[in-house]
mmCIF file of C-alpha atoms and ligand atoms in Angstrom:
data_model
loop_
_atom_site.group_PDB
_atom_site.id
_atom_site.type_symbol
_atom_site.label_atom_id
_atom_site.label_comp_id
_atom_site.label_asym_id
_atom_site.label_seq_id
_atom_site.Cartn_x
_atom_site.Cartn_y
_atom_site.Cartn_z
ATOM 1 C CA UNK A 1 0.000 0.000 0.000
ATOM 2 C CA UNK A 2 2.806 2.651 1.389
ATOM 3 C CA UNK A 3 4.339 1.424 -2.156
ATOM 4 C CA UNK A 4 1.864 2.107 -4.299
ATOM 5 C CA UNK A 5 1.327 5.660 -2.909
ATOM 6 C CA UNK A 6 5.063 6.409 -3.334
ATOM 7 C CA UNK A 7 4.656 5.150 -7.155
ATOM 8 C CA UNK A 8 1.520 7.417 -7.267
ATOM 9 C CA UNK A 9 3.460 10.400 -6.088
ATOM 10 C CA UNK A 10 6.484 10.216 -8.431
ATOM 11 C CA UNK A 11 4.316 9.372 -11.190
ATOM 12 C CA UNK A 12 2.651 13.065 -10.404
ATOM 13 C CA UNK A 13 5.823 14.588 -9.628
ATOM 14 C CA UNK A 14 7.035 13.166 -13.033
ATOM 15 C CA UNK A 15 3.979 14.594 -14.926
ATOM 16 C CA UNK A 16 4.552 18.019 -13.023
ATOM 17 C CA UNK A 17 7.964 18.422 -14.320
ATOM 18 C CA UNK A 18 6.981 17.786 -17.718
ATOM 19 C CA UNK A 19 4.206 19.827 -17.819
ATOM 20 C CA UNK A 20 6.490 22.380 -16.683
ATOM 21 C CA UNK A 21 8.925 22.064 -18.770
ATOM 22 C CA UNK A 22 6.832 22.034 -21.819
ATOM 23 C CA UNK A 23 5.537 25.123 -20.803
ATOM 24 C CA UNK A 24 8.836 26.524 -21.109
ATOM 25 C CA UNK A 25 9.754 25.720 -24.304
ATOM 26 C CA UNK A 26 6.782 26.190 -25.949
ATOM 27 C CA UNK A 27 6.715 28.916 -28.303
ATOM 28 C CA UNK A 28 4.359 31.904 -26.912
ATOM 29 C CA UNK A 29 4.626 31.105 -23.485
ATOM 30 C CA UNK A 30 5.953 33.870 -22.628
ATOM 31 C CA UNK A 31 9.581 35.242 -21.702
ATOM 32 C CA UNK A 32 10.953 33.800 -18.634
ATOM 33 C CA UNK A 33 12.275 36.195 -17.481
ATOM 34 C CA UNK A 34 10.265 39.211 -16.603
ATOM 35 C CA UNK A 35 11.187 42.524 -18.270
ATOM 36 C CA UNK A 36 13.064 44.577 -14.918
ATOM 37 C CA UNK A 37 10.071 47.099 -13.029
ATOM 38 C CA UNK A 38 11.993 50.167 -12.795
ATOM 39 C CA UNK A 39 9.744 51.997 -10.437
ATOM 40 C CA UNK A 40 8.299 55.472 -11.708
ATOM 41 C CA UNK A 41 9.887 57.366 -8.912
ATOM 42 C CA UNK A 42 13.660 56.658 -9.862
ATOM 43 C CA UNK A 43 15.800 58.462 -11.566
ATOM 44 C CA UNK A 44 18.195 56.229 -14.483
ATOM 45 C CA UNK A 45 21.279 58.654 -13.288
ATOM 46 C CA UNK A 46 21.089 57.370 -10.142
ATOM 47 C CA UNK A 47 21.047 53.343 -10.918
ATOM 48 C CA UNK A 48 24.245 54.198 -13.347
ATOM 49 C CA UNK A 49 28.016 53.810 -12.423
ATOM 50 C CA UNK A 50 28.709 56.847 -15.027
ATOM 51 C CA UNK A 51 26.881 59.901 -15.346
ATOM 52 C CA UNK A 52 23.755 60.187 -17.657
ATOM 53 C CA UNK A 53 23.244 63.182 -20.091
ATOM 54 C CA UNK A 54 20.818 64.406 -22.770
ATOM 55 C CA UNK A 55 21.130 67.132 -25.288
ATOM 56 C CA UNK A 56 18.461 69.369 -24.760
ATOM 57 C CA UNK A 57 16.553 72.200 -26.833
ATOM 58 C CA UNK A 58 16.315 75.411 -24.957
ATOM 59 C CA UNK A 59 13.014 76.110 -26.723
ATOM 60 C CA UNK A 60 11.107 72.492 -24.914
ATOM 61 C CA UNK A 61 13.112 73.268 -21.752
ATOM 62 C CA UNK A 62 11.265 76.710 -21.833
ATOM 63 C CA UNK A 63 7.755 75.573 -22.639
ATOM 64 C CA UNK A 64 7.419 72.122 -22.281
ATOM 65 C CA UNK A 65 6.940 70.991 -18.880
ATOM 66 C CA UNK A 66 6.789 67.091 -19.137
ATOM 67 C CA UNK A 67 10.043 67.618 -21.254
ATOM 68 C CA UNK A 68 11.912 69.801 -18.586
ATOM 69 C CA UNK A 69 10.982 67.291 -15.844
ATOM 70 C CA UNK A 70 12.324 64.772 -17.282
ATOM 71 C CA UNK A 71 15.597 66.159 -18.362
ATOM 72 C CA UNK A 72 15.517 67.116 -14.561
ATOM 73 C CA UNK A 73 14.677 63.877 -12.784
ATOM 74 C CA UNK A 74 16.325 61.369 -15.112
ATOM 75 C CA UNK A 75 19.635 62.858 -16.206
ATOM 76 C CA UNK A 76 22.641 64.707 -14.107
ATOM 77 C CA UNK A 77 24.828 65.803 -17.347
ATOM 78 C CA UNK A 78 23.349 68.047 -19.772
ATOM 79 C CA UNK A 79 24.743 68.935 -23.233
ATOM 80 C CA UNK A 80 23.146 71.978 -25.171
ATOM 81 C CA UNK A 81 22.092 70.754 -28.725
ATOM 82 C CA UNK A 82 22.112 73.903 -30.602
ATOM 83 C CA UNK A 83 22.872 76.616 -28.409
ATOM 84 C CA UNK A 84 26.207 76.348 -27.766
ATOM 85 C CA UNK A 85 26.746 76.307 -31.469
ATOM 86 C CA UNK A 86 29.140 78.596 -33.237
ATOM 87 C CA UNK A 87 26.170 80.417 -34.998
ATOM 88 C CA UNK A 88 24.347 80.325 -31.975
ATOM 89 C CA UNK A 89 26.943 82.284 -29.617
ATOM 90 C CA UNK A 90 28.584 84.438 -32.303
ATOM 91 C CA UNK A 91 26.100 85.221 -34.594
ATOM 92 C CA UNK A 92 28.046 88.716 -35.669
ATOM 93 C CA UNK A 93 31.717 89.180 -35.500
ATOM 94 C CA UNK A 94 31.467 91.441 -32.723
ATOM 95 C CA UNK A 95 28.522 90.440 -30.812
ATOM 96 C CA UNK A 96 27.776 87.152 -28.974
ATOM 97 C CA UNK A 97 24.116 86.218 -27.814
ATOM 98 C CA UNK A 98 25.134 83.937 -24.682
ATOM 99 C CA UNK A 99 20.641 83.999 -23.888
ATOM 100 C CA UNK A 100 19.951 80.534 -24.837
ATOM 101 C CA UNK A 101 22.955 79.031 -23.478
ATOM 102 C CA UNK A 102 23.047 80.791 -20.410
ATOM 103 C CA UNK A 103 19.927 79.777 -19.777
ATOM 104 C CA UNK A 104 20.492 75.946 -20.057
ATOM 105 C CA UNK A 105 23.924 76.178 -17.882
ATOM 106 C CA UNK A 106 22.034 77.865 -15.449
ATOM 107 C CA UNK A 107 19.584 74.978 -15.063
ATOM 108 C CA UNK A 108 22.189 72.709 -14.998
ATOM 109 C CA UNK A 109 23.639 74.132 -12.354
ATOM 110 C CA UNK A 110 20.769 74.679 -10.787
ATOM 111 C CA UNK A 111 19.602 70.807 -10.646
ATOM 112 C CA UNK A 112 23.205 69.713 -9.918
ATOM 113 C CA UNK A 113 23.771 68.784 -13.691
ATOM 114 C CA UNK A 114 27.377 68.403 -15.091
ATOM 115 C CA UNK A 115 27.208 70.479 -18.330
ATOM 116 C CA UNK A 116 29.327 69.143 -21.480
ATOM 117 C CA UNK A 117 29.715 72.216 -24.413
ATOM 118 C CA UNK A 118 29.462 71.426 -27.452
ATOM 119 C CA UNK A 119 31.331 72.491 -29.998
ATOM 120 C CA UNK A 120 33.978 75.246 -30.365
ATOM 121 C CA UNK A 121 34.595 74.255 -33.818
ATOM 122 C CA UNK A 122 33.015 72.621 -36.269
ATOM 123 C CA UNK A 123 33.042 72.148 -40.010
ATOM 124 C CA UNK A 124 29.071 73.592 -40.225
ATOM 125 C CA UNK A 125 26.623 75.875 -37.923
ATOM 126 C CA UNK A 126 28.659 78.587 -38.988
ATOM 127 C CA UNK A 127 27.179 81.853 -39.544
ATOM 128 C CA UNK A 128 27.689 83.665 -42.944
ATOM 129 C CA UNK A 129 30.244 86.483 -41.847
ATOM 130 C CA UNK A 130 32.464 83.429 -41.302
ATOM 131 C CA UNK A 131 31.851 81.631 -44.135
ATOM 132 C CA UNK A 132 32.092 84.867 -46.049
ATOM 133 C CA UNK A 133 34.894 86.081 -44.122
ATOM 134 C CA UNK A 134 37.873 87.535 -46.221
ATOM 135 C CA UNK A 135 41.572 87.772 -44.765
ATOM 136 C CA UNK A 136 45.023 86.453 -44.822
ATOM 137 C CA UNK A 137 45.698 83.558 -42.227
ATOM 138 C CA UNK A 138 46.741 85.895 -39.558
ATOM 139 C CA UNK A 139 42.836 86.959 -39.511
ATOM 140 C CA UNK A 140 41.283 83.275 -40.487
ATOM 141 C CA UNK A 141 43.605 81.872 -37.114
ATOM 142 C CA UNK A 142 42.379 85.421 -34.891
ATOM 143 C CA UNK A 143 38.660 84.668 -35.815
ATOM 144 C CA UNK A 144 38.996 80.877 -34.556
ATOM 145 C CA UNK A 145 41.201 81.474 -31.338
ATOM 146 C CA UNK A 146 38.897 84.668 -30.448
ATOM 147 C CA UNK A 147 35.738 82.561 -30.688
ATOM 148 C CA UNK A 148 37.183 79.806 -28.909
ATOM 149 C CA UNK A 149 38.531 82.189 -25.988
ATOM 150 C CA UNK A 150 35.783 84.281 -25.634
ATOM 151 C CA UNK A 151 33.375 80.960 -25.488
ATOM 152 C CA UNK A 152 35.325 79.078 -22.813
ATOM 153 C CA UNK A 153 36.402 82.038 -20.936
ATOM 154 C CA UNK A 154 33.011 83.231 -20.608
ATOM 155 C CA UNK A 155 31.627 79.733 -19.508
ATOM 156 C CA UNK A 156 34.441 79.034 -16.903
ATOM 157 C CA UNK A 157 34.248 77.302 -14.028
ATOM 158 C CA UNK A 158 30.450 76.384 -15.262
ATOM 159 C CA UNK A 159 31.304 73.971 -18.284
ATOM 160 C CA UNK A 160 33.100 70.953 -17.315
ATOM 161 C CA UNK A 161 34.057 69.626 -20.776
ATOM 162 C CA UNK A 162 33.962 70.769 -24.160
ATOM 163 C CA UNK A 163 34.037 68.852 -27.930
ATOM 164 C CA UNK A 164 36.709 71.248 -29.476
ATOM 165 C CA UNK A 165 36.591 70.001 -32.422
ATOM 166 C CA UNK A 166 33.898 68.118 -34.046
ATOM 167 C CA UNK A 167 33.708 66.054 -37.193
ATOM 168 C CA UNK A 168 36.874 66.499 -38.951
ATOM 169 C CA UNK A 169 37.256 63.225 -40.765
ATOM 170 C CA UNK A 170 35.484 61.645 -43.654
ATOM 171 C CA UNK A 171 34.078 57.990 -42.825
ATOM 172 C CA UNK A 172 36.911 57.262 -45.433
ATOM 173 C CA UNK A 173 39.393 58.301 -42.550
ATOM 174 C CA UNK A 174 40.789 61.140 -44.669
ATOM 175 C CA UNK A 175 40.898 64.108 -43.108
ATOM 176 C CA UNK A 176 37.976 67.037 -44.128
ATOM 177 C CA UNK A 177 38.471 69.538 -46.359
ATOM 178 C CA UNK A 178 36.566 72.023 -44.115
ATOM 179 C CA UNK A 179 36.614 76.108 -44.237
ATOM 180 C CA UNK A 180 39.405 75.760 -40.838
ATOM 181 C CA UNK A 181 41.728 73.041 -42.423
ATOM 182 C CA UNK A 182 41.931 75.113 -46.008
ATOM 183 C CA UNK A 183 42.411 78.418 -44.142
ATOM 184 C CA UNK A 184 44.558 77.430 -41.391
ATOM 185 C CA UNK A 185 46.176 73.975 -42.501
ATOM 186 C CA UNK A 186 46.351 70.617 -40.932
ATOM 187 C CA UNK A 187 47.425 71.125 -37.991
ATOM 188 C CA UNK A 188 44.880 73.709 -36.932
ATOM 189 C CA UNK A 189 43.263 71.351 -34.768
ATOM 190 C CA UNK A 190 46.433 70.934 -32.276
ATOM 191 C CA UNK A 191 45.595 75.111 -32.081
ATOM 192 C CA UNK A 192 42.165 74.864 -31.253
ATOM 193 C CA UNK A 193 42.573 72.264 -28.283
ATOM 194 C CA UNK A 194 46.106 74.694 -26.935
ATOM 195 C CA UNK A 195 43.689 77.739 -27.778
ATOM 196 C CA UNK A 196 40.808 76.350 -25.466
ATOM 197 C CA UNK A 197 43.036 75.053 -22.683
ATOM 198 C CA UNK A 198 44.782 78.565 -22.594
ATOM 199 C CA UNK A 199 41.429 80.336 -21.496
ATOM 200 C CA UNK A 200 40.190 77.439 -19.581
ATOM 201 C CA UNK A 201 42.997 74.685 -18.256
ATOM 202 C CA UNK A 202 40.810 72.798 -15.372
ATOM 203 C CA UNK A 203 38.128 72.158 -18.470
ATOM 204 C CA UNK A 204 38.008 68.938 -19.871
ATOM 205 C CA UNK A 205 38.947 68.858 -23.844
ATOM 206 C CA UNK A 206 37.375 66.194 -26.069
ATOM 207 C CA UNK A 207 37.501 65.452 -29.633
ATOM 208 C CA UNK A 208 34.033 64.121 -30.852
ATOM 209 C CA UNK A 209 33.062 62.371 -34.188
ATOM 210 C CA UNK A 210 30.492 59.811 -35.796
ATOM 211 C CA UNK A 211 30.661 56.518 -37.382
ATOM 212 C CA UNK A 212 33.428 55.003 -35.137
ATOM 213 C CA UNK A 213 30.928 52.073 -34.971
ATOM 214 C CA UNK A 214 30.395 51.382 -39.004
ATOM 215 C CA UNK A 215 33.497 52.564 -40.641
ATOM 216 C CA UNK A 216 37.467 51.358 -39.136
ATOM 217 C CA UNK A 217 39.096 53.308 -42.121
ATOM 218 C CA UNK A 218 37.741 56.346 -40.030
ATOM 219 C CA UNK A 219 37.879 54.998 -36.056
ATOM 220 C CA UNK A 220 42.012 54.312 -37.251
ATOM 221 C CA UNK A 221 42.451 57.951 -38.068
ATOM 222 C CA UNK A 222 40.661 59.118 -35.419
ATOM 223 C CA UNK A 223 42.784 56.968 -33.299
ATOM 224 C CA UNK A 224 46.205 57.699 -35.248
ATOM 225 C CA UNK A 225 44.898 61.993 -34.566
ATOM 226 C CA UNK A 226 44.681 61.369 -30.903
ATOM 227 C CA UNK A 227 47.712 59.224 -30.409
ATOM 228 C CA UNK A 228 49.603 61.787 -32.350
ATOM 229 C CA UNK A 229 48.443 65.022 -30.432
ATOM 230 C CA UNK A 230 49.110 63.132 -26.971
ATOM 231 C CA UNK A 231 52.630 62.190 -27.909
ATOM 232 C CA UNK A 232 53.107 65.963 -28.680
ATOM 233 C CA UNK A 233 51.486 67.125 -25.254
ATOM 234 C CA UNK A 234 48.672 68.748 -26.997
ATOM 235 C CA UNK A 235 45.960 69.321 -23.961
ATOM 236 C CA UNK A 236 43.604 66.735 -25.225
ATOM 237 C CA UNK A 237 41.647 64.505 -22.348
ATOM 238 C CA UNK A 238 38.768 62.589 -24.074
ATOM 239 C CA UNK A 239 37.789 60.966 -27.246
ATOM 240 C CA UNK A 240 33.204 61.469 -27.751
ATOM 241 C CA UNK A 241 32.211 58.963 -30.001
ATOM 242 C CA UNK A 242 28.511 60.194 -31.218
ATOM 243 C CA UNK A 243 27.015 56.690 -31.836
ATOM 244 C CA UNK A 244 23.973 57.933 -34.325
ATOM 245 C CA UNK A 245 23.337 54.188 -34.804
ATOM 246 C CA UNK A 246 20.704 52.119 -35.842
ATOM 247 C CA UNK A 247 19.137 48.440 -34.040
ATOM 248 C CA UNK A 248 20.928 46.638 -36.599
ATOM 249 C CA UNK A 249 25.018 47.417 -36.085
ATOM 250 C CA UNK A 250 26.377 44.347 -35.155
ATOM 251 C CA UNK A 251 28.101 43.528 -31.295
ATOM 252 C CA UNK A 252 31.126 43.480 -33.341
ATOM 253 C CA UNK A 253 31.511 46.654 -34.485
ATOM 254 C CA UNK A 254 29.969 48.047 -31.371
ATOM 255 C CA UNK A 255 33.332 46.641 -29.192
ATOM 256 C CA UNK A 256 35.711 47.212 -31.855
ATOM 257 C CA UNK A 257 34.402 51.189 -31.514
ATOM 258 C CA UNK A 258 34.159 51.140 -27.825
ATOM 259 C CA UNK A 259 37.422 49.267 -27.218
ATOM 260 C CA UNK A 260 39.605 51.346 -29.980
ATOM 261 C CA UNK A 261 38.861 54.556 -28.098
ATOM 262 C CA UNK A 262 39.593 53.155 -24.761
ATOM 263 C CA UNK A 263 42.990 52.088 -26.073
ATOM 264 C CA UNK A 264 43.805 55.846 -26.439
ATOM 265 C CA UNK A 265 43.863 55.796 -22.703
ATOM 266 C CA UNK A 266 41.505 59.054 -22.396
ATOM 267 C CA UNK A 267 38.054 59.551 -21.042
ATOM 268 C CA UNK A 268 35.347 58.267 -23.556
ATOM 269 C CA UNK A 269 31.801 60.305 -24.134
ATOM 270 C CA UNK A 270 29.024 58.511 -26.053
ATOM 271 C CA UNK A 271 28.043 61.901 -26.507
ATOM 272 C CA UNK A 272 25.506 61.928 -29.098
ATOM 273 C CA UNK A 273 23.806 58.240 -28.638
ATOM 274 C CA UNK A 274 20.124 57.552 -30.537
ATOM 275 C CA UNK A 275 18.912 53.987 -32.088
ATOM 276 C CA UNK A 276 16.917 54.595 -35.206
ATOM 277 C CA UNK A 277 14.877 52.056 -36.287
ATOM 278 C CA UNK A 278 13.832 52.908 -39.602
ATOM 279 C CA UNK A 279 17.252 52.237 -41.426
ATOM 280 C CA UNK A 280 15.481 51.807 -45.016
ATOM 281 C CA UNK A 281 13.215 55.175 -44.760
ATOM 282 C CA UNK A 282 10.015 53.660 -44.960
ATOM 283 C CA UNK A 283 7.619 56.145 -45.079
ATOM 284 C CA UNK A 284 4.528 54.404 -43.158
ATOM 285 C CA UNK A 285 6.761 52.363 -40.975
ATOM 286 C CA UNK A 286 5.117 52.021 -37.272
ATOM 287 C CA UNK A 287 6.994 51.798 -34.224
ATOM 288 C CA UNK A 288 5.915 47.651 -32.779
ATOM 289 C CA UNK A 289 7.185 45.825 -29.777
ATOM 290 C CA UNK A 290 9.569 43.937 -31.699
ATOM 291 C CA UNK A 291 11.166 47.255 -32.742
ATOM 292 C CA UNK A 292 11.431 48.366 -29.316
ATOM 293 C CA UNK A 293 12.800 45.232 -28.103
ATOM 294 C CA UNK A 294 15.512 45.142 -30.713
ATOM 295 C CA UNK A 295 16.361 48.665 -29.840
ATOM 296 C CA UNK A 296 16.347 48.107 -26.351
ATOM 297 C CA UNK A 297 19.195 45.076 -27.132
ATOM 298 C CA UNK A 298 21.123 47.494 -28.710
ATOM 299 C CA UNK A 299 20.984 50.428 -25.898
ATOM 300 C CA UNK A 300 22.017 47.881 -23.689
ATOM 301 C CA UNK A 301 24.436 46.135 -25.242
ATOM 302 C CA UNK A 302 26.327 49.908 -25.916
ATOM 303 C CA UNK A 303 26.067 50.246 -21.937
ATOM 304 C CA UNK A 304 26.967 47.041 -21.407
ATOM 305 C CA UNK A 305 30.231 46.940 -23.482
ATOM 306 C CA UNK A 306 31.067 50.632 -22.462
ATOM 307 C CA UNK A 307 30.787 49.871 -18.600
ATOM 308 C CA UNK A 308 33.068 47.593 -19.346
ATOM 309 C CA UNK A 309 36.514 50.024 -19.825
ATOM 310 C CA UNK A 310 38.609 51.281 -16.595
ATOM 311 C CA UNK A 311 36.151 52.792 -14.706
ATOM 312 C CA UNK A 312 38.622 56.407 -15.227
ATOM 313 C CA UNK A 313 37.534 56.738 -18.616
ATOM 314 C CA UNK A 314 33.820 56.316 -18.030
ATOM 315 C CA UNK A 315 32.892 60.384 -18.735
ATOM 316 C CA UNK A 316 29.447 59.196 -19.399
ATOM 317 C CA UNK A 317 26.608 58.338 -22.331
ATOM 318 C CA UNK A 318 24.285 61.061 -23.318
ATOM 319 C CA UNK A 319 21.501 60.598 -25.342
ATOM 320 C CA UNK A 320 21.090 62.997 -28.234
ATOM 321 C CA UNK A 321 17.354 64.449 -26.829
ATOM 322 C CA UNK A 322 15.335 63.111 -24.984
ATOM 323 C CA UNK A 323 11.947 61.747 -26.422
ATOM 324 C CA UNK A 324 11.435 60.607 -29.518
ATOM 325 C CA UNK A 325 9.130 63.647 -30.746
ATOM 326 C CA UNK A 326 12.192 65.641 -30.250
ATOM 327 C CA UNK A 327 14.632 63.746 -32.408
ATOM 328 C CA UNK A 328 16.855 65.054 -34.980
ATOM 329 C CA UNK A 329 16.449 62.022 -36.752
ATOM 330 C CA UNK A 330 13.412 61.791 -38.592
ATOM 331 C CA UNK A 331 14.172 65.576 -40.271
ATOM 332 C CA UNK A 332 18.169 63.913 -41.132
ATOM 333 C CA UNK A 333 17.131 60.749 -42.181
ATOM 334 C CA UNK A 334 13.387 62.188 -44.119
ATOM 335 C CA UNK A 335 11.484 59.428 -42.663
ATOM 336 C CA UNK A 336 9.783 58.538 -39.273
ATOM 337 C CA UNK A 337 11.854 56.589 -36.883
ATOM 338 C CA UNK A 338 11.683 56.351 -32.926
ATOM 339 C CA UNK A 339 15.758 56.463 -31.457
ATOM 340 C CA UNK A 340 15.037 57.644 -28.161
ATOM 341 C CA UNK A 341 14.776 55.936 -24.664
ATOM 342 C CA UNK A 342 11.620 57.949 -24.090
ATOM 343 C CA UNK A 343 8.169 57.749 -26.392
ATOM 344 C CA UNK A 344 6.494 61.422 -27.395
ATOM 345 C CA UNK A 345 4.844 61.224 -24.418
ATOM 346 C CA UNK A 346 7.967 61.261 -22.373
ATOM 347 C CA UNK A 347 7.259 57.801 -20.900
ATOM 348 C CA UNK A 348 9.971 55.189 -20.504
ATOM 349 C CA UNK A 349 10.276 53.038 -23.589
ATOM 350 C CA UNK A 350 12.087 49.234 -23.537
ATOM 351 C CA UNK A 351 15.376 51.105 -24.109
ATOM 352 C CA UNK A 352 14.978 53.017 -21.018
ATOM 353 C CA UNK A 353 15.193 49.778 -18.554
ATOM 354 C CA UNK A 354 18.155 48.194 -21.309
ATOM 355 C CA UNK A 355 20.382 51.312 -20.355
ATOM 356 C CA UNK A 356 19.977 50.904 -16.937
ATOM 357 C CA UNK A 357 20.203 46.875 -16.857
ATOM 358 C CA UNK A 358 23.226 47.439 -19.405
ATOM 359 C CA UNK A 359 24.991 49.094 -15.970
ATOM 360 C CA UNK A 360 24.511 46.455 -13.515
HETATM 361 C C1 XIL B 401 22.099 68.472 -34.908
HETATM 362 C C2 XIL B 401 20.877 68.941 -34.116
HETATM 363 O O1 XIL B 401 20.330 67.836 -33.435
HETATM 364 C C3 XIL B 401 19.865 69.556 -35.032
HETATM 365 O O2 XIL B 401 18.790 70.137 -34.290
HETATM 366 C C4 XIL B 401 20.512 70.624 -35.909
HETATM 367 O O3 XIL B 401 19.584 71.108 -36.833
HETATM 368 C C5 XIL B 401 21.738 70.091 -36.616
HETATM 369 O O4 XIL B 401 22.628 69.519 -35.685
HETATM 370 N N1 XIL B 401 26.362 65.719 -34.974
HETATM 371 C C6 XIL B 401 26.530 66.737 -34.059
HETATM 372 C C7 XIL B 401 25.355 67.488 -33.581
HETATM 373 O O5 XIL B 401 27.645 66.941 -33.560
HETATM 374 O O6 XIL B 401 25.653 68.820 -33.275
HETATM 375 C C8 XIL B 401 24.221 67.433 -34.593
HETATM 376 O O7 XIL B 401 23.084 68.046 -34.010
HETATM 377 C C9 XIL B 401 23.944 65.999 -34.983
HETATM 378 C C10 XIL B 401 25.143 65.367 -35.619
#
């Protein structure tokens, strides 16, 4: 009898197991593991080893509440988008408009935010009466030096880090034939990071570019650039990778991008990160749950691989906005696309818990 109940039982543990194990391996059952609850009260900076940023607009920090609570309660580094922009600040040759930027440091400050400037120079954003300007190099190198002095000097002691220069390499890797480098030669660049240290030496200098993650030819030169101003003691301190990427750039790439500019032995800045989604420009394309779920594998496989370089070079990620209404990306790319960790309601998307499970 005592037999026969044992046999009973293991027969019913037996079926149990199976049942339960057929559950898990049947397609549709689910995922096993539930998606993290990040609860609505905290803050992503504050589950991060790293700081946090976003590139804001002045305009939505200024009239769009939902937007400047946000930037507020999720972020502690804050990077202007525009307004720090050489047309922005220096919109005549002898007047500045420091409103808009002022403004944004301000809040920063304010909300104990780490601001990042961005950019002293750059190839575009220039305002006609410098692409128009006419004089002999003297003038050309007084004009870049003057902006660059007047803009860190007047930010001092606010502005933790600047991009001093931005985007001066093809994705072929060969250096670009901008207005500065046919004015002022090659080696302008050297100037602009000696220029910026001289008005500001405690602030952080970066150089910042794009495509480190889809093209070597141009993540080499980068890479040779930086090597070559450190050997010379040219104040340079950190290498931004933008990382305007899409859901399908392979883990490969991703490391090899990540792990080139941690050999340089600087700080690192994903300083411009967004996902986009919509990599063929598909004009009625709608954002599904698969979409978000393959972005969210890519947000936080970027954090994951990042967090994993000496903890000395971790400046931070920022995310270039903040919700996807506010992207740049749908007016660059002409098509509708969702690369944000927010929606356009400023609620947390997939991507949102992947950059903060990325960390752990
Ligand atoms: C973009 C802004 O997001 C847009 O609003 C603006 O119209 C053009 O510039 N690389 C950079 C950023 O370094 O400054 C660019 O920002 C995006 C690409």
């Amino acid at each position: 009898m005592i037999l026969m109940k044992k046999y009973f039982i293991s027969i019913a543990v037996l079926l149990l197991i199976l049942s339960a194990c057929s559950k898990k391996d049947s397609p549709g059952a689910g995922p096993v593991t539930p998606p993290p609850v990040i609860p609505v009260d905290t803050s992503m900076y504050k589950m991060m080893p790293f700081p946090v940023g976003a590139a804001v607009s002045v305009n939505l920090m200024q009239n769009n509440i939902k937007y400047s609570g946000v930037v507020k309660k999720e972020y502690n580094s804050l990077t202007a988008e525009n307004a720090m922009k050489f047309g922005a600040l220096h919109p005549s040759a002898n007047s500045y408009n420091w409103n808009d930027a002022d403004y944004l440091v301000n809040l920063a400050l304010l909300n104990n935010m780490r601001v990042h400037g961005h950019t002293l120079n750059w190839y575009t954003s220039l305002p006609t009466w410098v692409t128009s300007f006419v004089g002999d190099s003297a003038a050309w190198e007084n004009l870049m030096k003057t902006h660059i002095q007047t803009v860190v000097t007047h930010f001092k002691g606010k502005v933790t880090s600047w991009d001093v220069v931005n985007e001066d390499f093809e994705d072929t890797g060969i250096p670009r034939n901008s207005i500065w480098r046919q004015k002022l030669g090659n080696d302008y660049v050297a100037r602009c990071f000696q220029y910026a240290n001289q008005a500001d030496p405690d602030a952080l200098l970066f150089y910042n570019d794009y495509g480190h993650e889809y093209s070597t030819a141009k993540r080499t030169a980068i890479y040779n650039m930086i090597m070559s101003l450190k050997s010379r003691g040219i104040p340079i301190h950190g290498i931004g990778m933008q990382f305007h990427t899409t859901h399908t750039q392979s883990d490969a790439t991703i490391r090899d991008a990540i792990t080139t500019a941690a050999a340089t032995g600087l700080k690192v800045h994903i300083s411009e990160l967004d996902v986009r989604l919509n990599i063929n420009r598909v004009q009625g394309l709608t954002f599904t749950s698969t979409l978000a779920q393959q972005q969210a594998a890519r947000y936080k496989f970027i954090v994951q691989t990042y967090n994993t370089i000496p903890a000395a070079q971790k400046f931070g990620i920022t995310t270039w906005n903040v919700g996807d209404a506010d992207s740049w990306v749908p007016g660059w790319q002409g098509a509708p696309d969702w690369p944000l960790p927010f929606d356009t309601n400023y609620l947390r998307k997939p991507a949102y818990a992947a950059i903060i499970e990325g960390a752990k």
